[in-house]
PDB file of C-alpha atoms in Angstrom:
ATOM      1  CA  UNK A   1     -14.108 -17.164   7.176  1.00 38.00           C
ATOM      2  CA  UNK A   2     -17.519 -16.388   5.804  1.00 40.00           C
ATOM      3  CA  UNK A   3     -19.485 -14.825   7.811  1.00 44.00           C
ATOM      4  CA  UNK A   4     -23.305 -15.352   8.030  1.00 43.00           C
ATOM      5  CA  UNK A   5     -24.190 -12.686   9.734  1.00 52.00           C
ATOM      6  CA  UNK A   6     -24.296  -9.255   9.452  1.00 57.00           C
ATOM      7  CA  UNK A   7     -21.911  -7.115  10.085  1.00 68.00           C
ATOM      8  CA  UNK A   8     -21.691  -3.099  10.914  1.00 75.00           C
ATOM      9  CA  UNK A   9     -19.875  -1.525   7.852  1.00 86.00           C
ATOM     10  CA  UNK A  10     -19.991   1.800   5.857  1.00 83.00           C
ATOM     11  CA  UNK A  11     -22.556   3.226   8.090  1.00 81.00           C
ATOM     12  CA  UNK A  12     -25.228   0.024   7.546  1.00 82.00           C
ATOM     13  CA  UNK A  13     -24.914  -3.620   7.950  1.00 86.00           C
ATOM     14  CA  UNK A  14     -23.633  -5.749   5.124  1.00 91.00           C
ATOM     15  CA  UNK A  15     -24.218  -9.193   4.872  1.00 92.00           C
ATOM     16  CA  UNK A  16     -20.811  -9.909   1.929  1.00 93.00           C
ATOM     17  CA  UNK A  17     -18.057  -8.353   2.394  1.00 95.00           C
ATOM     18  CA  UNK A  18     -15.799 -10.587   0.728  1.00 97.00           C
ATOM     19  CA  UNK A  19     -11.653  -9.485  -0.416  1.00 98.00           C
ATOM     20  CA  UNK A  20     -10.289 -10.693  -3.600  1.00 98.00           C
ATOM     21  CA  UNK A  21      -6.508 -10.710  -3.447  1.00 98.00           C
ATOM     22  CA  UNK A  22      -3.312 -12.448  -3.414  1.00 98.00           C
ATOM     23  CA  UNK A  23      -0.492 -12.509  -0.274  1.00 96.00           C
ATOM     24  CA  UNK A  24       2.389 -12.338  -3.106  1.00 95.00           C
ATOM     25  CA  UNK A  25       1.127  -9.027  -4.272  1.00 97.00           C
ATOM     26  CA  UNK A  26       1.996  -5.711  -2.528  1.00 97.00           C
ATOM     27  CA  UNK A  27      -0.861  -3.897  -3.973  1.00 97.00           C
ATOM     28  CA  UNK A  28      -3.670  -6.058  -2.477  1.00 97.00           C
ATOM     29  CA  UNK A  29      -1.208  -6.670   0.636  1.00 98.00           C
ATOM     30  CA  UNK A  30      -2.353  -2.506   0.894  1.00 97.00           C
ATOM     31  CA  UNK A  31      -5.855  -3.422   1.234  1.00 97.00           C
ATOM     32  CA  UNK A  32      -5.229  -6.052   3.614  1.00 97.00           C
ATOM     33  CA  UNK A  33      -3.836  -4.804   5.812  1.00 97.00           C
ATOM     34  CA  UNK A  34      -6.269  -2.150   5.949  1.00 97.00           C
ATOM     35  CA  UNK A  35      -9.104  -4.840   6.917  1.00 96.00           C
ATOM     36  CA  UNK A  36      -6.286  -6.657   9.121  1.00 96.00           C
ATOM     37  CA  UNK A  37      -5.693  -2.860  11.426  1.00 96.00           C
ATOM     38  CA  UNK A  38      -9.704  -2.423  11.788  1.00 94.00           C
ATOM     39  CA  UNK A  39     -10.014  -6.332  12.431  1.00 92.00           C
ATOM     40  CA  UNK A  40     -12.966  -6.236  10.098  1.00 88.00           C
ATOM     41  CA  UNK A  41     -14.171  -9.798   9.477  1.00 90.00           C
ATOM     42  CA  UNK A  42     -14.222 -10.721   6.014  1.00 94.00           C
ATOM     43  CA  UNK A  43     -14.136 -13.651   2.741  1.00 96.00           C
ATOM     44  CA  UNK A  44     -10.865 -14.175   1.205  1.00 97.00           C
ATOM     45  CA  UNK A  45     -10.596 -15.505  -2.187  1.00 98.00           C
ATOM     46  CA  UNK A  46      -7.460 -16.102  -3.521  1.00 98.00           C
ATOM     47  CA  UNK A  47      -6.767 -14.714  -7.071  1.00 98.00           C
ATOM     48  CA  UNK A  48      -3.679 -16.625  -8.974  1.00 97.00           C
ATOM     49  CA  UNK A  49      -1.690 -14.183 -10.619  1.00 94.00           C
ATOM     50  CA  UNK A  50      -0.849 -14.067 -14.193  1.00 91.00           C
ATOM     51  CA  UNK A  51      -1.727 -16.696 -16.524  1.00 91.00           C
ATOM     52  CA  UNK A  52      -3.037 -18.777 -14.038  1.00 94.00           C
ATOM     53  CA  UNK A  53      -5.993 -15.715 -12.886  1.00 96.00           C
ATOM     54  CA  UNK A  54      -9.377 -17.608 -13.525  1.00 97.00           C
ATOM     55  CA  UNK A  55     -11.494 -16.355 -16.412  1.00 96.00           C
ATOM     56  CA  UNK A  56     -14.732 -15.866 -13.952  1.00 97.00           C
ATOM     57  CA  UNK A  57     -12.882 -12.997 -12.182  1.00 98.00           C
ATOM     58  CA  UNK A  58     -12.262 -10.750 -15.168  1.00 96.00           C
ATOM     59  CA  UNK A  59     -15.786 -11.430 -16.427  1.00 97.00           C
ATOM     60  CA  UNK A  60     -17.549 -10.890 -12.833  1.00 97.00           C
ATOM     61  CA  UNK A  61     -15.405  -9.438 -10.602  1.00 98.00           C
ATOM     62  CA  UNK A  62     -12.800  -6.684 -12.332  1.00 97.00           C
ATOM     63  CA  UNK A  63     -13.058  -6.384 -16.279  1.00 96.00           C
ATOM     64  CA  UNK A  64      -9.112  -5.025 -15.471  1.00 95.00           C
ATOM     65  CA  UNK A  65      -8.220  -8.554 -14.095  1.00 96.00           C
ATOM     66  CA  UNK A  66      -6.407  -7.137 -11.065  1.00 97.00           C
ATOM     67  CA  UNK A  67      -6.144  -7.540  -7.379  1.00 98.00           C
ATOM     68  CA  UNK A  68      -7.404  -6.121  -4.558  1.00 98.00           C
ATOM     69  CA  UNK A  69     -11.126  -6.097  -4.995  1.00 98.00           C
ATOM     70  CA  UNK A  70     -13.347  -5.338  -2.233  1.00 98.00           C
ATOM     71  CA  UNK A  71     -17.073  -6.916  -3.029  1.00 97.00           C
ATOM     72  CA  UNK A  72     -19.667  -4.957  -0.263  1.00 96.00           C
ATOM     73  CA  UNK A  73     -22.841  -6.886  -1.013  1.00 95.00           C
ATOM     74  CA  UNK A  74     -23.408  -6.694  -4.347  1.00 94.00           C
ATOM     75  CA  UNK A  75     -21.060  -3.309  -4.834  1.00 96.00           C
ATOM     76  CA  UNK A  76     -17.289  -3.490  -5.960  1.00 97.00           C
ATOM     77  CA  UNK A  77     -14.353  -1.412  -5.262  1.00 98.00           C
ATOM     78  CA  UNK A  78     -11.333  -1.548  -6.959  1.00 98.00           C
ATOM     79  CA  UNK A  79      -7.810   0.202  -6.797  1.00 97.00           C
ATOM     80  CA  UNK A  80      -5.419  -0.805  -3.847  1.00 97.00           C
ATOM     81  CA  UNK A  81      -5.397   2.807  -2.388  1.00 96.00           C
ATOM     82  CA  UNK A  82      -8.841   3.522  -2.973  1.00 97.00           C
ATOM     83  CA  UNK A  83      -9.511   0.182  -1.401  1.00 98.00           C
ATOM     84  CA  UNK A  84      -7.888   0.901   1.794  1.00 98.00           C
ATOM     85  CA  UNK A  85      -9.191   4.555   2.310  1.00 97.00           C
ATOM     86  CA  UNK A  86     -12.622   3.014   1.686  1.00 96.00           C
ATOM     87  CA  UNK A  87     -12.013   1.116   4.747  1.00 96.00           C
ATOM     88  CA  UNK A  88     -10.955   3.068   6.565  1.00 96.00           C
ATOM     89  CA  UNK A  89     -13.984   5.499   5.539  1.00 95.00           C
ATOM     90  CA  UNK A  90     -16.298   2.911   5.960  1.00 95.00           C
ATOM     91  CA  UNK A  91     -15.029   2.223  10.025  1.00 94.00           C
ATOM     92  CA  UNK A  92     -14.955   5.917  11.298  1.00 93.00           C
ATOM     93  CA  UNK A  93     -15.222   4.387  14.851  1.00 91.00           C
ATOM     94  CA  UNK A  94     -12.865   1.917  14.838  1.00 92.00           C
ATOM     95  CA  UNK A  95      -9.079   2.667  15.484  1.00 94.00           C
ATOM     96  CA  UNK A  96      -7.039   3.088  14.265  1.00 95.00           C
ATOM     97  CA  UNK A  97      -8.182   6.101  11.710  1.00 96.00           C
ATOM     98  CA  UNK A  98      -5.835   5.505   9.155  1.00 97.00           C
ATOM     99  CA  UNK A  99      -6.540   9.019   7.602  1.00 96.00           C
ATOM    100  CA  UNK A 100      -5.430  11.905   9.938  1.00 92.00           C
ATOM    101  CA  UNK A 101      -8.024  14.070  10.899  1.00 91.00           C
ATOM    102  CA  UNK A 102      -5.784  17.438  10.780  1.00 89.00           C
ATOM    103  CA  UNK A 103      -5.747  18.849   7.635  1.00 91.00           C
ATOM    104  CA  UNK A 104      -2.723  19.418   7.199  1.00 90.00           C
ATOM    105  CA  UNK A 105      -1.005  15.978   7.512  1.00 90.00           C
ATOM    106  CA  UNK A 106      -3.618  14.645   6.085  1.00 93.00           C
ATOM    107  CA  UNK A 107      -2.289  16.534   2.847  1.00 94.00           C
ATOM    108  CA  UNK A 108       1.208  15.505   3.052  1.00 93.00           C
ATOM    109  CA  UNK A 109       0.422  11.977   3.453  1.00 95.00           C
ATOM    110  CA  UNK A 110      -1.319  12.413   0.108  1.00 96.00           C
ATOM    111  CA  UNK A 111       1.701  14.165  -1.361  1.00 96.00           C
ATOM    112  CA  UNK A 112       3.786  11.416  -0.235  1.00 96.00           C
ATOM    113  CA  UNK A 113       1.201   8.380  -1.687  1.00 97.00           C
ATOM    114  CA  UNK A 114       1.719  10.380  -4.710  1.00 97.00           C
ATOM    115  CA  UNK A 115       5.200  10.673  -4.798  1.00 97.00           C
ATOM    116  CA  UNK A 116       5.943   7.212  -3.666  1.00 96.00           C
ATOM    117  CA  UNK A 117       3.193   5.861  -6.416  1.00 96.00           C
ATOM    118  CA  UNK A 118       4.673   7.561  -8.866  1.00 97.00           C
ATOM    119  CA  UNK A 119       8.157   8.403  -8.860  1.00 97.00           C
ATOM    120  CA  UNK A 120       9.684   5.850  -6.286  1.00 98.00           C
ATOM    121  CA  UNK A 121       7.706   2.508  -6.720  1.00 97.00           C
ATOM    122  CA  UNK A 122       8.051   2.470 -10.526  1.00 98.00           C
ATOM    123  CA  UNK A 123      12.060   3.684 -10.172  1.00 98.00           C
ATOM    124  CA  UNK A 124      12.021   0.546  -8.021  1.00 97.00           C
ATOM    125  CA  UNK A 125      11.020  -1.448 -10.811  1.00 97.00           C
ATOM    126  CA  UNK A 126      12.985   0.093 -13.348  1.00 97.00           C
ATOM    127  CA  UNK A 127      16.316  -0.285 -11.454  1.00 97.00           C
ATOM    128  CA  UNK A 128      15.229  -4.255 -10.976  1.00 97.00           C
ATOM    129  CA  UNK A 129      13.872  -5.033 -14.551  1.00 97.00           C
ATOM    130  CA  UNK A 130      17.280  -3.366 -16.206  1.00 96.00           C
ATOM    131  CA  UNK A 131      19.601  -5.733 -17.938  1.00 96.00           C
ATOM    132  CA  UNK A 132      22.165  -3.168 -18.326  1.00 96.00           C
ATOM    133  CA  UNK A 133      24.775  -3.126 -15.424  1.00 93.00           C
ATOM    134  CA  UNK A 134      26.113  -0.008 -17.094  1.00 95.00           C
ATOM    135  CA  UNK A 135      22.928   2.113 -16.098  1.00 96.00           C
ATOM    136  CA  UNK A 136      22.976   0.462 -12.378  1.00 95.00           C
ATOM    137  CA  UNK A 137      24.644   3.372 -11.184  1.00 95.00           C
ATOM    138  CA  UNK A 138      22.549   6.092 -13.274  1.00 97.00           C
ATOM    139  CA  UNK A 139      19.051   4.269 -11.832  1.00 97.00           C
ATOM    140  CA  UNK A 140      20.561   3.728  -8.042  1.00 96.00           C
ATOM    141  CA  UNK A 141      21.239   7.464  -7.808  1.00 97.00           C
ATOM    142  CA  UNK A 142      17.694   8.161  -9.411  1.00 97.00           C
ATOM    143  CA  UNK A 143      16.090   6.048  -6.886  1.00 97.00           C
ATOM    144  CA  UNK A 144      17.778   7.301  -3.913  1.00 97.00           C
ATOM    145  CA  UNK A 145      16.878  10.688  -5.104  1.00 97.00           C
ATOM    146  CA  UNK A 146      13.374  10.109  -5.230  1.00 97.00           C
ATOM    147  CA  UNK A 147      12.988   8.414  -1.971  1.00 96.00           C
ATOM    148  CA  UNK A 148      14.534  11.289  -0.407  1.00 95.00           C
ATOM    149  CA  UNK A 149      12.476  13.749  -1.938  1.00 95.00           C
ATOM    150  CA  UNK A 150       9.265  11.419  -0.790  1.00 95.00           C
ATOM    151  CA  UNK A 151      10.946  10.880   2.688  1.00 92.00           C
ATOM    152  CA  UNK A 152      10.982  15.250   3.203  1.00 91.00           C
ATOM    153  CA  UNK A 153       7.856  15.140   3.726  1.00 91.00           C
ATOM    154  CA  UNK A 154       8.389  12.871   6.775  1.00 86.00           C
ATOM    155  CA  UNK A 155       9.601  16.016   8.972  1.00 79.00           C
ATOM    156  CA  UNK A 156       6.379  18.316   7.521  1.00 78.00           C
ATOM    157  CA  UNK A 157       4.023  15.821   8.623  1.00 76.00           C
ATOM    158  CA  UNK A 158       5.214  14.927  11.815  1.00 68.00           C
ATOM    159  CA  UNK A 159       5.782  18.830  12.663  1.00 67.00           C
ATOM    160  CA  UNK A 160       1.806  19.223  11.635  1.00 63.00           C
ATOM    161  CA  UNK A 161       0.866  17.148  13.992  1.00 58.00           C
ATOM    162  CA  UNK A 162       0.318  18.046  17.993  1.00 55.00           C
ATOM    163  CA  UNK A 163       2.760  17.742  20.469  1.00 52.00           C
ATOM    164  CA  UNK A 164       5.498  15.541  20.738  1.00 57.00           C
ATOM    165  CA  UNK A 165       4.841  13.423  17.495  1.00 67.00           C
ATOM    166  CA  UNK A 166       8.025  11.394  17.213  1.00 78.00           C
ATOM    167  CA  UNK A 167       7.355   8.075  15.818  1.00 83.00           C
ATOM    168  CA  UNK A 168       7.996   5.249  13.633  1.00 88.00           C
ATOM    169  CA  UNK A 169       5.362   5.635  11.390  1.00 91.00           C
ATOM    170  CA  UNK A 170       5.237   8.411   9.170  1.00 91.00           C
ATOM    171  CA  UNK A 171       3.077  10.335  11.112  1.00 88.00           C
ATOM    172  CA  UNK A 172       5.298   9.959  13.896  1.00 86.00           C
ATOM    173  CA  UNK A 173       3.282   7.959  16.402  1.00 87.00           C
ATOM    174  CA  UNK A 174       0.369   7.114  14.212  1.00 90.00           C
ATOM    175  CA  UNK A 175      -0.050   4.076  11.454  1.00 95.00           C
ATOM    176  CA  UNK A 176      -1.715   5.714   8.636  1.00 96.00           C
ATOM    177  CA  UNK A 177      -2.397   5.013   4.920  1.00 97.00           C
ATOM    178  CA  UNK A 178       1.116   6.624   3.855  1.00 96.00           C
ATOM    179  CA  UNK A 179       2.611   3.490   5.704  1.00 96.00           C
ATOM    180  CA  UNK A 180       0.076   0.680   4.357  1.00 97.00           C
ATOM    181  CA  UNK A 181       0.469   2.163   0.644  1.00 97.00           C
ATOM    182  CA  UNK A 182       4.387   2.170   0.436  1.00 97.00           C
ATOM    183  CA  UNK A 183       6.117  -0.614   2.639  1.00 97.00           C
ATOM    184  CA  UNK A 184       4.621  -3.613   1.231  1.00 97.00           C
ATOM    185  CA  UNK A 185       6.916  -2.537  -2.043  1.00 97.00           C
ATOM    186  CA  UNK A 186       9.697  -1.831   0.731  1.00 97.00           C
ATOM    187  CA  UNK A 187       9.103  -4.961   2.183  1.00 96.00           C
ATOM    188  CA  UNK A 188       9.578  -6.835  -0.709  1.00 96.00           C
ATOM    189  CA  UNK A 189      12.174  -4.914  -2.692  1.00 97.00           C
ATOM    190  CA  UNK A 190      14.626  -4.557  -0.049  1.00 97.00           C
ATOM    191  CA  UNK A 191      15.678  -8.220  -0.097  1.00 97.00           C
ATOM    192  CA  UNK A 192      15.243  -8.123  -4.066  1.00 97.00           C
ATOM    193  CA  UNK A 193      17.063  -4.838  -4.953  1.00 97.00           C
ATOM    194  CA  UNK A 194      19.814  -6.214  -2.471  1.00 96.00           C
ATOM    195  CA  UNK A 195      20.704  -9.655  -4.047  1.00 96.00           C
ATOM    196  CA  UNK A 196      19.918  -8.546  -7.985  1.00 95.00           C
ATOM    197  CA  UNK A 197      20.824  -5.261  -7.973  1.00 94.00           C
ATOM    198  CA  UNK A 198      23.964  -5.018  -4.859  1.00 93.00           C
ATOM    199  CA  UNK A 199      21.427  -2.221  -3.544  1.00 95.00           C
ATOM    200  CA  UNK A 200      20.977  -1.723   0.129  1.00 96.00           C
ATOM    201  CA  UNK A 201      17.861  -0.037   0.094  1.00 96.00           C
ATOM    202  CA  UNK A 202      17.206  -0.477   3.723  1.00 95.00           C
ATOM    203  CA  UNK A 203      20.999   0.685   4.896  1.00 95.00           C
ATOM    204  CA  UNK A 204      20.950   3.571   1.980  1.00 95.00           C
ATOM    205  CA  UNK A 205      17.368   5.302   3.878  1.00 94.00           C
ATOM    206  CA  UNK A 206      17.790   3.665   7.557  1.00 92.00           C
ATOM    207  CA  UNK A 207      14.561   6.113   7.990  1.00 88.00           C
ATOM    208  CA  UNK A 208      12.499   3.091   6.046  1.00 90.00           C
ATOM    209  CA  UNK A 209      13.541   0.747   8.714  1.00 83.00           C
ATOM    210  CA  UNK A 210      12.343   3.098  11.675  1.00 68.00           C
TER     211      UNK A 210
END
């Protein structure tokens, strides 16, 4: 709900801080659960999505017309992965961190937002929006080829961590952003792929159900 007072955020205390988004969309389902791990109160608006997206958001809110925002008083930041690092940035002492603090992993969880961003979510799409059952095969192996080059990186990060750092996350035993950018689109595409496409996403990589 909104809340009138102020609230500890980004270092300061903000009196807005108010999340434009949409629960059908995996990008601003990124964001929120960001705010929904650092149990941040906030504003939601809802944003319809397509032709139905109100003219007052494109011309106030996001000139791009997409979802999530985040609005921080009167300051805006857009971009679902930007959004949710920002969070987390902005709550350094509230847990969970959803950036690792070693180095290291912290690098390979970038790789792998990269990777997954752009090589495995848009193969995703790809194998879904094609009409020609001919090429189902071709973009199946393509897919399954780029989630396991994404899902390598698992065993790096894990073995940069400390200790015993088995896990089901993808930093073993900690939640971070490499989770919160990439299984929304799991979440959603496994049931899709599976009934459009005969692809078992979830049974092909039983790591993504871990």
């Amino acid at each position: 709900g909104i809340m009138a007072t102020t609230k500890r955020f980004g270092g300061g205390t903000v009196k807005t801080l108010r999340f434009y988004g949409n629960p059908a969309c995996p990008f601003a389902h990124r964001a929120w659960w960001a705010l929904a791990e650092k149990q941040v109160p906030f504003e939601f608006v809802l944003i319809p999505l397509g032709a139905d997206k109100p003219q007052w958001f494109v011309d106030s809110i996001n000139p791009r017309g997409t979802v999530p925002v985040l609005q921080v008083d009167a300051k805006f930041v857009y971009e679902s992965n930007i959004v949710a690092e920002f969070i987390d940035e902005a709550t350094p002492d509230i847990e969970p961190r959803l950036v690792p603090a070693d180095l290291y992993q912290r690098a390979v969880m970038r790789d792998f937002i990269a990777q997954a961003g752009s090589q495995v979510v848009p193969t995703m799409f790809e194998l879904l929006r094609n009409q020609d059952r001919t090429k189902d095969t071709e973009l199946r192996a393509k897919l399954d080829e780029r989630i396991r080059n994404a899902l390598s990186l698992e065993q790096q990060a894990e073995a940069g961590g400390h200790g015993n750092n088995k896990g089901p996350y993808f930093l073993g035993k900690h939640l971070s952003l490499a989770d919160i950018t990439f299984m929304p689109f799991v979440e959603r595409m496994a049931p899709t792929l599976k009934h459009y496409r005969k692809y078992d996403l979830l049974a092909t990589h039983p790591k993504l159900q871990d």
